């Protein structure tokens, strides 16, 4: 609490000048407290970063209306725009907020396992099955929310079963003849244009209309420049506290470079860029300067204006993170977490890019 923090500050204030290590620890402790208040000040009952662009203000307004109901929501937008954050915000404001919030990346689960992962199975349901059976993601999300990210990657046969869940609120585990009633709110997300996937026969039209009752499209970061500075300041504060560094500021030159960049990887790329800077800056340096930025920002202005493909950004970002953390197993776990993906997905990307 604030009183506790104040009391601790009074008790130890006399020795701060004499004990540099204690001074640093107390600084970090105080900054963590301030950061929590900083985050919570954005929105009551939520840790969402309240952004100021008209597009995001409109989204927040619509979220506050749909959260109270059990209406199906589908969130669209480019990779890295913050679809999971918006989904979690809807959950936090809903009547399901006291229940679990289960995240499922539909594109990260092998097709052979997706049905058992979503719906579970009974003991002895198939060769190699756990003898105790397994509870699926939908059952784990009972009385809460399930967030189906990358829903456009679901195989067609699973789309049929998902449609049944939406219609009847029931699931049937593999190997069972008994339906289970569930009380789950479903929020879906995709970076694909599902209308085009329907035309290609990759996505069911009936499922699309069941999901697309309340669509929310998150614009890419390059279309809402007003939010970039807020996010920069947020992530700088987050990482100098996380890394237990003294307070760091940002030079005007760095602000300009970051504001002028097109951010093909959106918020995720911005977050990773700031994390890179906080790894590169020395303890005795107080400001992030251009020399601390990833190499892609140090090219000439003409190159900065060229929009990279998402694949080019992704490969370069992975290379930069390997330079920072190394390439052993523990380092790869940290890199995967930094990228917001699973370790298996990271290995696939390393193979894809010959890294």
CSV table of C-alpha atoms in Angstrom, one decimal:
chain,number,residue,atom,x,y,z
A,1,UNK,CA,0.0,0.0,0.0
A,2,UNK,CA,1.0,3.7,-0.3
A,3,UNK,CA,1.3,4.0,3.5
A,4,UNK,CA,3.6,0.9,3.7
A,5,UNK,CA,5.8,2.3,0.9
A,6,UNK,CA,6.0,5.7,2.6
A,7,UNK,CA,6.9,4.1,5.9
A,8,UNK,CA,9.7,2.0,4.3
A,9,UNK,CA,11.0,5.1,2.7
A,10,UNK,CA,11.1,7.0,6.1
A,11,UNK,CA,12.9,4.1,7.8
A,12,UNK,CA,15.7,3.7,5.3
A,13,UNK,CA,16.1,7.3,4.1
A,14,UNK,CA,18.9,8.0,6.5
A,15,UNK,CA,21.2,5.4,4.9
A,16,UNK,CA,20.5,5.9,1.2
A,17,UNK,CA,23.6,8.0,0.6
A,18,UNK,CA,25.8,5.5,2.4
A,19,UNK,CA,24.4,2.3,0.8
A,20,UNK,CA,24.3,2.4,-3.0
A,21,UNK,CA,22.9,-1.1,-3.3
A,22,UNK,CA,20.1,-0.5,-0.9
A,23,UNK,CA,19.4,2.8,-2.7
A,24,UNK,CA,19.0,1.0,-6.0
A,25,UNK,CA,16.7,-1.7,-4.5
A,26,UNK,CA,14.5,1.0,-2.9
A,27,UNK,CA,14.4,2.9,-6.1
A,28,UNK,CA,13.2,-0.1,-8.0
A,29,UNK,CA,10.7,-1.0,-5.3
A,30,UNK,CA,9.3,2.6,-5.4
A,31,UNK,CA,9.2,2.6,-9.2
A,32,UNK,CA,7.3,-0.8,-9.3
A,33,UNK,CA,4.7,0.8,-7.0
A,34,UNK,CA,4.5,3.9,-9.2
A,35,UNK,CA,4.3,1.7,-12.4
A,36,UNK,CA,1.3,-0.3,-10.9
A,37,UNK,CA,-0.5,3.0,-10.2
A,38,UNK,CA,0.5,4.2,-13.7
A,39,UNK,CA,-1.0,1.2,-15.3
A,40,UNK,CA,-4.2,1.2,-13.2
A,41,UNK,CA,-4.8,4.9,-13.8
A,42,UNK,CA,-5.5,4.1,-17.5
A,43,UNK,CA,-8.8,2.4,-16.8
A,44,UNK,CA,-10.7,1.3,-13.8
A,45,UNK,CA,-10.7,-2.4,-13.1
A,46,UNK,CA,-8.3,-3.1,-16.0
A,47,UNK,CA,-4.6,-3.0,-16.8
A,48,UNK,CA,-5.3,-2.0,-20.4
A,49,UNK,CA,-3.2,0.9,-21.7
A,50,UNK,CA,-5.7,3.6,-22.5
A,51,UNK,CA,-4.6,5.0,-25.9
A,52,UNK,CA,-5.7,8.4,-27.2
A,53,UNK,CA,-6.2,8.0,-30.9
A,54,UNK,CA,-9.8,8.5,-32.1
A,55,UNK,CA,-9.8,4.9,-33.5
A,56,UNK,CA,-8.9,3.4,-30.1
A,57,UNK,CA,-11.3,5.7,-28.2
A,58,UNK,CA,-14.1,4.4,-30.4
A,59,UNK,CA,-13.1,0.8,-29.7
A,60,UNK,CA,-13.0,1.4,-25.9
A,61,UNK,CA,-16.5,2.9,-26.2
A,62,UNK,CA,-17.8,-0.1,-28.1
A,63,UNK,CA,-16.1,-2.6,-25.8
A,64,UNK,CA,-17.9,-1.0,-22.7
A,65,UNK,CA,-21.2,-1.7,-24.4
A,66,UNK,CA,-20.7,-5.3,-25.7
A,67,UNK,CA,-18.8,-6.6,-22.6
A,68,UNK,CA,-22.0,-6.7,-20.5
A,69,UNK,CA,-23.7,-9.1,-22.9
A,70,UNK,CA,-22.9,-12.6,-24.2
A,71,UNK,CA,-22.7,-11.4,-27.8
A,72,UNK,CA,-20.1,-13.2,-30.0
A,73,UNK,CA,-17.2,-10.9,-30.7
A,74,UNK,CA,-14.5,-11.3,-33.4
A,75,UNK,CA,-11.4,-9.1,-33.3
A,76,UNK,CA,-9.6,-8.4,-36.5
A,77,UNK,CA,-6.3,-6.6,-37.3
A,78,UNK,CA,-2.7,-7.2,-38.3
A,79,UNK,CA,-0.4,-9.3,-36.2
A,80,UNK,CA,0.8,-7.5,-33.2
A,81,UNK,CA,-1.9,-4.9,-32.9
A,82,UNK,CA,-3.1,-6.1,-29.5
A,83,UNK,CA,-6.0,-8.3,-30.2
A,84,UNK,CA,-5.4,-10.4,-27.1
A,85,UNK,CA,-5.3,-7.3,-24.9
A,86,UNK,CA,-8.7,-6.2,-26.2
A,87,UNK,CA,-10.1,-9.7,-25.7
A,88,UNK,CA,-8.9,-9.7,-22.1
A,89,UNK,CA,-10.3,-6.3,-21.5
A,90,UNK,CA,-13.8,-7.5,-22.7
A,91,UNK,CA,-13.4,-10.5,-20.3
A,92,UNK,CA,-12.5,-8.2,-17.4
A,93,UNK,CA,-15.5,-6.0,-17.9
A,94,UNK,CA,-17.9,-8.9,-18.4
A,95,UNK,CA,-20.1,-11.0,-16.1
A,96,UNK,CA,-17.5,-13.8,-16.8
A,97,UNK,CA,-14.6,-11.8,-15.2
A,98,UNK,CA,-14.4,-14.0,-12.1
A,99,UNK,CA,-14.0,-17.1,-14.3
A,100,UNK,CA,-10.9,-18.1,-16.2
A,101,UNK,CA,-9.6,-16.4,-19.4
A,102,UNK,CA,-8.2,-19.2,-21.6
A,103,UNK,CA,-6.0,-18.3,-24.6
A,104,UNK,CA,-5.8,-20.8,-27.5
A,105,UNK,CA,-3.6,-20.1,-30.5
A,106,UNK,CA,-5.3,-22.1,-33.2
A,107,UNK,CA,-2.4,-21.8,-35.5
A,108,UNK,CA,0.1,-23.2,-33.0
A,109,UNK,CA,-1.6,-26.5,-32.4
A,110,UNK,CA,-0.9,-29.4,-34.8
A,111,UNK,CA,-4.0,-30.4,-36.8
A,112,UNK,CA,-3.8,-33.9,-35.4
A,113,UNK,CA,-4.1,-32.6,-31.9
A,114,UNK,CA,-6.5,-29.7,-32.2
A,115,UNK,CA,-9.7,-31.6,-31.5
A,116,UNK,CA,-8.4,-33.3,-28.3
A,117,UNK,CA,-6.9,-30.0,-27.1
A,118,UNK,CA,-10.1,-28.1,-27.6
A,119,UNK,CA,-12.7,-30.6,-26.5
A,120,UNK,CA,-10.7,-33.1,-24.4
A,121,UNK,CA,-11.0,-36.9,-24.4
A,122,UNK,CA,-12.0,-39.8,-22.2
A,123,UNK,CA,-9.6,-42.5,-20.9
A,124,UNK,CA,-8.6,-45.0,-23.5
A,125,UNK,CA,-10.1,-42.8,-26.3
A,126,UNK,CA,-7.2,-43.5,-28.7
A,127,UNK,CA,-3.7,-45.1,-28.7
A,128,UNK,CA,-1.3,-43.0,-26.7
A,129,UNK,CA,-4.0,-41.2,-24.8
A,130,UNK,CA,-3.5,-40.3,-21.1
A,131,UNK,CA,-5.2,-43.2,-19.2
A,132,UNK,CA,-6.9,-40.6,-17.0
A,133,UNK,CA,-8.4,-38.7,-19.9
A,134,UNK,CA,-7.9,-35.0,-20.5
A,135,UNK,CA,-10.0,-31.9,-20.0
A,136,UNK,CA,-10.0,-29.7,-23.1
A,137,UNK,CA,-9.7,-25.9,-23.3
A,138,UNK,CA,-13.4,-25.3,-23.6
A,139,UNK,CA,-14.0,-27.2,-20.3
A,140,UNK,CA,-11.1,-25.4,-18.6
A,141,UNK,CA,-12.8,-22.1,-19.7
A,142,UNK,CA,-16.2,-23.0,-18.1
A,143,UNK,CA,-17.8,-20.0,-16.5
A,144,UNK,CA,-15.2,-17.8,-18.1
A,145,UNK,CA,-14.0,-16.8,-21.5
A,146,UNK,CA,-12.1,-18.7,-24.2
A,147,UNK,CA,-10.1,-16.6,-26.7
A,148,UNK,CA,-9.6,-18.3,-30.0
A,149,UNK,CA,-6.7,-16.5,-31.6
A,150,UNK,CA,-5.9,-17.1,-35.3
A,151,UNK,CA,-9.3,-18.7,-35.8
A,152,UNK,CA,-8.8,-18.6,-39.5
A,153,UNK,CA,-6.3,-21.5,-39.1
A,154,UNK,CA,-8.9,-24.0,-37.8
A,155,UNK,CA,-9.4,-27.1,-40.0
A,156,UNK,CA,-12.8,-27.3,-41.6
A,157,UNK,CA,-13.8,-30.4,-39.6
A,158,UNK,CA,-13.1,-28.5,-36.3
A,159,UNK,CA,-15.0,-25.5,-37.6
A,160,UNK,CA,-18.1,-27.7,-37.7
A,161,UNK,CA,-17.7,-28.7,-34.1
A,162,UNK,CA,-17.1,-25.1,-33.0
A,163,UNK,CA,-20.3,-24.1,-34.7
A,164,UNK,CA,-22.1,-26.7,-32.6
A,165,UNK,CA,-20.6,-25.2,-29.4
A,166,UNK,CA,-21.8,-21.7,-30.4
A,167,UNK,CA,-25.3,-23.0,-31.2
A,168,UNK,CA,-25.9,-25.4,-28.3
A,169,UNK,CA,-23.2,-24.5,-25.6
A,170,UNK,CA,-22.3,-28.2,-25.5
A,171,UNK,CA,-19.1,-30.2,-26.2
A,172,UNK,CA,-18.4,-33.9,-26.7
A,173,UNK,CA,-15.0,-35.1,-25.6
A,174,UNK,CA,-13.3,-37.6,-27.9
A,175,UNK,CA,-14.4,-41.1,-27.0
A,176,UNK,CA,-17.5,-40.0,-25.1
A,177,UNK,CA,-21.1,-40.4,-26.2
A,178,UNK,CA,-22.3,-37.8,-23.6
A,179,UNK,CA,-22.6,-34.1,-24.3
A,180,UNK,CA,-21.3,-31.7,-21.6
A,181,UNK,CA,-23.0,-28.4,-21.1
A,182,UNK,CA,-20.6,-25.5,-20.8
A,183,UNK,CA,-21.1,-21.8,-19.9
A,184,UNK,CA,-18.3,-20.1,-21.9
A,185,UNK,CA,-18.0,-16.8,-23.7
A,186,UNK,CA,-16.2,-17.2,-27.0
A,187,UNK,CA,-14.1,-14.3,-28.4
A,188,UNK,CA,-12.3,-15.0,-31.7
A,189,UNK,CA,-9.5,-13.2,-33.5
A,190,UNK,CA,-7.8,-13.3,-36.8
A,191,UNK,CA,-5.3,-11.4,-39.0
A,192,UNK,CA,-6.9,-12.9,-42.1
A,193,UNK,CA,-9.7,-11.6,-44.2
A,194,UNK,CA,-12.3,-14.3,-43.5
A,195,UNK,CA,-14.5,-13.3,-46.3
A,196,UNK,CA,-11.7,-14.2,-48.7
A,197,UNK,CA,-11.1,-17.4,-46.9
A,198,UNK,CA,-14.8,-18.3,-47.3
A,199,UNK,CA,-14.5,-17.8,-51.1
A,200,UNK,CA,-11.5,-20.0,-51.1
A,201,UNK,CA,-13.5,-22.7,-49.2
A,202,UNK,CA,-11.1,-22.5,-46.3
A,203,UNK,CA,-13.6,-21.1,-43.8
A,204,UNK,CA,-17.3,-21.9,-43.2
A,205,UNK,CA,-19.7,-19.1,-44.0
A,206,UNK,CA,-22.2,-20.2,-41.3
A,207,UNK,CA,-19.5,-20.1,-38.7
A,208,UNK,CA,-18.4,-16.7,-39.9
A,209,UNK,CA,-21.8,-15.3,-39.4
A,210,UNK,CA,-22.1,-16.9,-35.9
A,211,UNK,CA,-18.9,-15.3,-34.9
A,212,UNK,CA,-19.2,-12.0,-36.7
A,213,UNK,CA,-22.1,-10.5,-34.6
A,214,UNK,CA,-19.9,-7.8,-33.1
A,215,UNK,CA,-16.8,-7.2,-35.2
A,216,UNK,CA,-13.9,-5.1,-33.8
A,217,UNK,CA,-11.2,-4.1,-36.2
A,218,UNK,CA,-7.9,-2.7,-34.6
A,219,UNK,CA,-6.1,-0.4,-37.0
A,220,UNK,CA,-2.4,-0.9,-37.5
A,221,UNK,CA,-0.1,1.3,-35.5
A,222,UNK,CA,1.0,3.3,-38.5
A,223,UNK,CA,-2.5,4.6,-38.9
A,224,UNK,CA,-2.7,5.9,-35.3
A,225,UNK,CA,0.5,7.8,-34.7
A,226,UNK,CA,-1.0,9.5,-31.6
A,227,UNK,CA,-0.7,6.2,-29.7
A,228,UNK,CA,3.0,5.6,-30.5
A,229,UNK,CA,4.5,8.0,-27.9
A,230,UNK,CA,2.2,6.7,-25.2
A,231,UNK,CA,3.3,3.1,-26.0
A,232,UNK,CA,7.0,4.2,-26.1
A,233,UNK,CA,6.8,5.8,-22.7
A,234,UNK,CA,4.9,2.8,-21.3
A,235,UNK,CA,7.4,0.2,-22.5
A,236,UNK,CA,10.4,2.3,-21.4
A,237,UNK,CA,9.0,2.4,-17.9
A,238,UNK,CA,8.1,-1.2,-18.0
A,239,UNK,CA,11.6,-2.4,-19.0
A,240,UNK,CA,13.8,-0.2,-16.9
A,241,UNK,CA,11.8,-1.4,-13.9
A,242,UNK,CA,11.8,-5.0,-15.1
A,243,UNK,CA,15.6,-4.9,-15.7
A,244,UNK,CA,16.1,-3.1,-12.4
A,245,UNK,CA,17.8,-0.1,-14.1
A,246,UNK,CA,17.8,3.5,-13.0
A,247,UNK,CA,15.2,5.7,-14.8
A,248,UNK,CA,15.9,6.1,-18.5
A,249,UNK,CA,14.6,8.9,-20.8
A,250,UNK,CA,14.5,9.0,-24.6
A,251,UNK,CA,16.3,11.6,-26.8
A,252,UNK,CA,14.3,13.6,-29.3
A,253,UNK,CA,16.2,12.0,-32.2
A,254,UNK,CA,15.0,8.6,-31.0
A,255,UNK,CA,11.5,9.8,-30.7
A,256,UNK,CA,11.6,11.1,-34.2
A,257,UNK,CA,13.0,7.8,-35.6
A,258,UNK,CA,10.3,5.8,-33.8
A,259,UNK,CA,7.5,8.1,-34.8
A,260,UNK,CA,8.5,8.1,-38.5
A,261,UNK,CA,8.8,4.3,-38.7
A,262,UNK,CA,6.0,2.3,-40.3
A,263,UNK,CA,5.8,-0.5,-37.6
A,264,UNK,CA,4.8,-3.4,-39.8
A,265,UNK,CA,4.9,-5.6,-36.6
A,266,UNK,CA,2.8,-3.1,-34.8
A,267,UNK,CA,2.8,-2.9,-30.9
A,268,UNK,CA,4.7,-6.2,-30.6
A,269,UNK,CA,7.5,-4.8,-32.8
A,270,UNK,CA,7.5,-1.5,-30.8
A,271,UNK,CA,7.7,-3.4,-27.5
A,272,UNK,CA,10.6,-5.6,-28.8
A,273,UNK,CA,12.4,-2.5,-30.0
A,274,UNK,CA,12.2,-0.8,-26.6
A,275,UNK,CA,13.3,-4.1,-24.9
A,276,UNK,CA,16.3,-4.2,-27.3
A,277,UNK,CA,17.2,-0.6,-26.3
A,278,UNK,CA,17.0,-1.4,-22.6
A,279,UNK,CA,19.4,-4.3,-23.1
A,280,UNK,CA,21.9,-2.1,-25.0
A,281,UNK,CA,21.9,1.0,-22.8
A,282,UNK,CA,24.7,1.2,-20.2
A,283,UNK,CA,24.0,1.5,-16.5
A,284,UNK,CA,25.6,5.0,-16.4
A,285,UNK,CA,23.7,6.3,-19.4
A,286,UNK,CA,20.5,8.2,-18.7
A,287,UNK,CA,19.0,8.5,-22.2
A,288,UNK,CA,18.2,6.2,-25.0
A,289,UNK,CA,20.1,7.5,-28.1
A,290,UNK,CA,20.0,6.3,-31.7
A,291,UNK,CA,23.1,4.1,-31.1
A,292,UNK,CA,20.9,1.9,-28.7
A,293,UNK,CA,18.3,1.2,-31.4
A,294,UNK,CA,18.2,-2.0,-33.5
A,295,UNK,CA,20.4,-1.8,-36.7
A,296,UNK,CA,17.4,-1.3,-38.9
A,297,UNK,CA,16.8,2.2,-37.5
A,298,UNK,CA,20.4,3.3,-38.2
A,299,UNK,CA,20.0,3.1,-42.0
A,300,UNK,CA,19.5,6.3,-44.1
A,301,UNK,CA,16.1,8.0,-44.1
A,302,UNK,CA,15.2,6.6,-47.5
A,303,UNK,CA,15.6,3.1,-46.2
A,304,UNK,CA,13.5,4.0,-43.1
A,305,UNK,CA,10.6,4.9,-45.3
A,306,UNK,CA,10.6,1.6,-47.1
A,307,UNK,CA,8.0,-0.8,-45.6
A,308,UNK,CA,9.5,-4.2,-44.8
A,309,UNK,CA,7.4,-7.3,-45.1
A,310,UNK,CA,6.3,-8.9,-41.9
A,311,UNK,CA,8.6,-11.9,-42.7
A,312,UNK,CA,11.6,-9.7,-43.1
A,313,UNK,CA,10.9,-7.9,-39.8
A,314,UNK,CA,10.3,-11.2,-38.0
A,315,UNK,CA,13.6,-12.7,-39.2
A,316,UNK,CA,15.6,-9.6,-38.3
A,317,UNK,CA,13.9,-9.4,-34.9
A,318,UNK,CA,14.8,-13.0,-34.1
A,319,UNK,CA,18.4,-12.5,-35.2
A,320,UNK,CA,18.6,-9.4,-32.9
A,321,UNK,CA,17.2,-11.4,-29.9
A,322,UNK,CA,19.6,-14.2,-30.5
A,323,UNK,CA,22.5,-11.7,-30.4
A,324,UNK,CA,21.1,-10.4,-27.0
A,325,UNK,CA,20.2,-13.7,-25.3
A,326,UNK,CA,22.2,-16.4,-27.1
A,327,UNK,CA,20.9,-19.6,-28.7
A,328,UNK,CA,20.8,-22.2,-25.9
A,329,UNK,CA,17.5,-23.7,-24.7
A,330,UNK,CA,17.0,-21.3,-21.9
A,331,UNK,CA,17.7,-18.3,-24.2
A,332,UNK,CA,15.2,-19.7,-26.8
A,333,UNK,CA,12.6,-19.9,-24.1
A,334,UNK,CA,13.2,-16.2,-23.3
A,335,UNK,CA,13.1,-15.3,-27.0
A,336,UNK,CA,9.9,-17.2,-27.5
A,337,UNK,CA,8.3,-15.4,-24.6
A,338,UNK,CA,9.5,-12.0,-25.9
A,339,UNK,CA,7.9,-12.7,-29.3
A,340,UNK,CA,4.7,-13.9,-27.7
A,341,UNK,CA,4.9,-17.4,-29.2
A,342,UNK,CA,5.5,-21.0,-28.0
A,343,UNK,CA,8.9,-22.6,-28.0
A,344,UNK,CA,7.7,-25.1,-30.7
A,345,UNK,CA,6.6,-22.2,-32.9
A,346,UNK,CA,10.0,-20.5,-32.4
A,347,UNK,CA,11.8,-23.7,-33.6
A,348,UNK,CA,9.7,-23.7,-36.7
A,349,UNK,CA,10.6,-20.1,-37.5
A,350,UNK,CA,14.3,-20.8,-36.9
A,351,UNK,CA,14.1,-23.6,-39.4
A,352,UNK,CA,12.1,-21.5,-41.8
A,353,UNK,CA,14.7,-18.7,-41.7
A,354,UNK,CA,17.7,-21.0,-41.6
A,355,UNK,CA,18.8,-19.6,-38.3
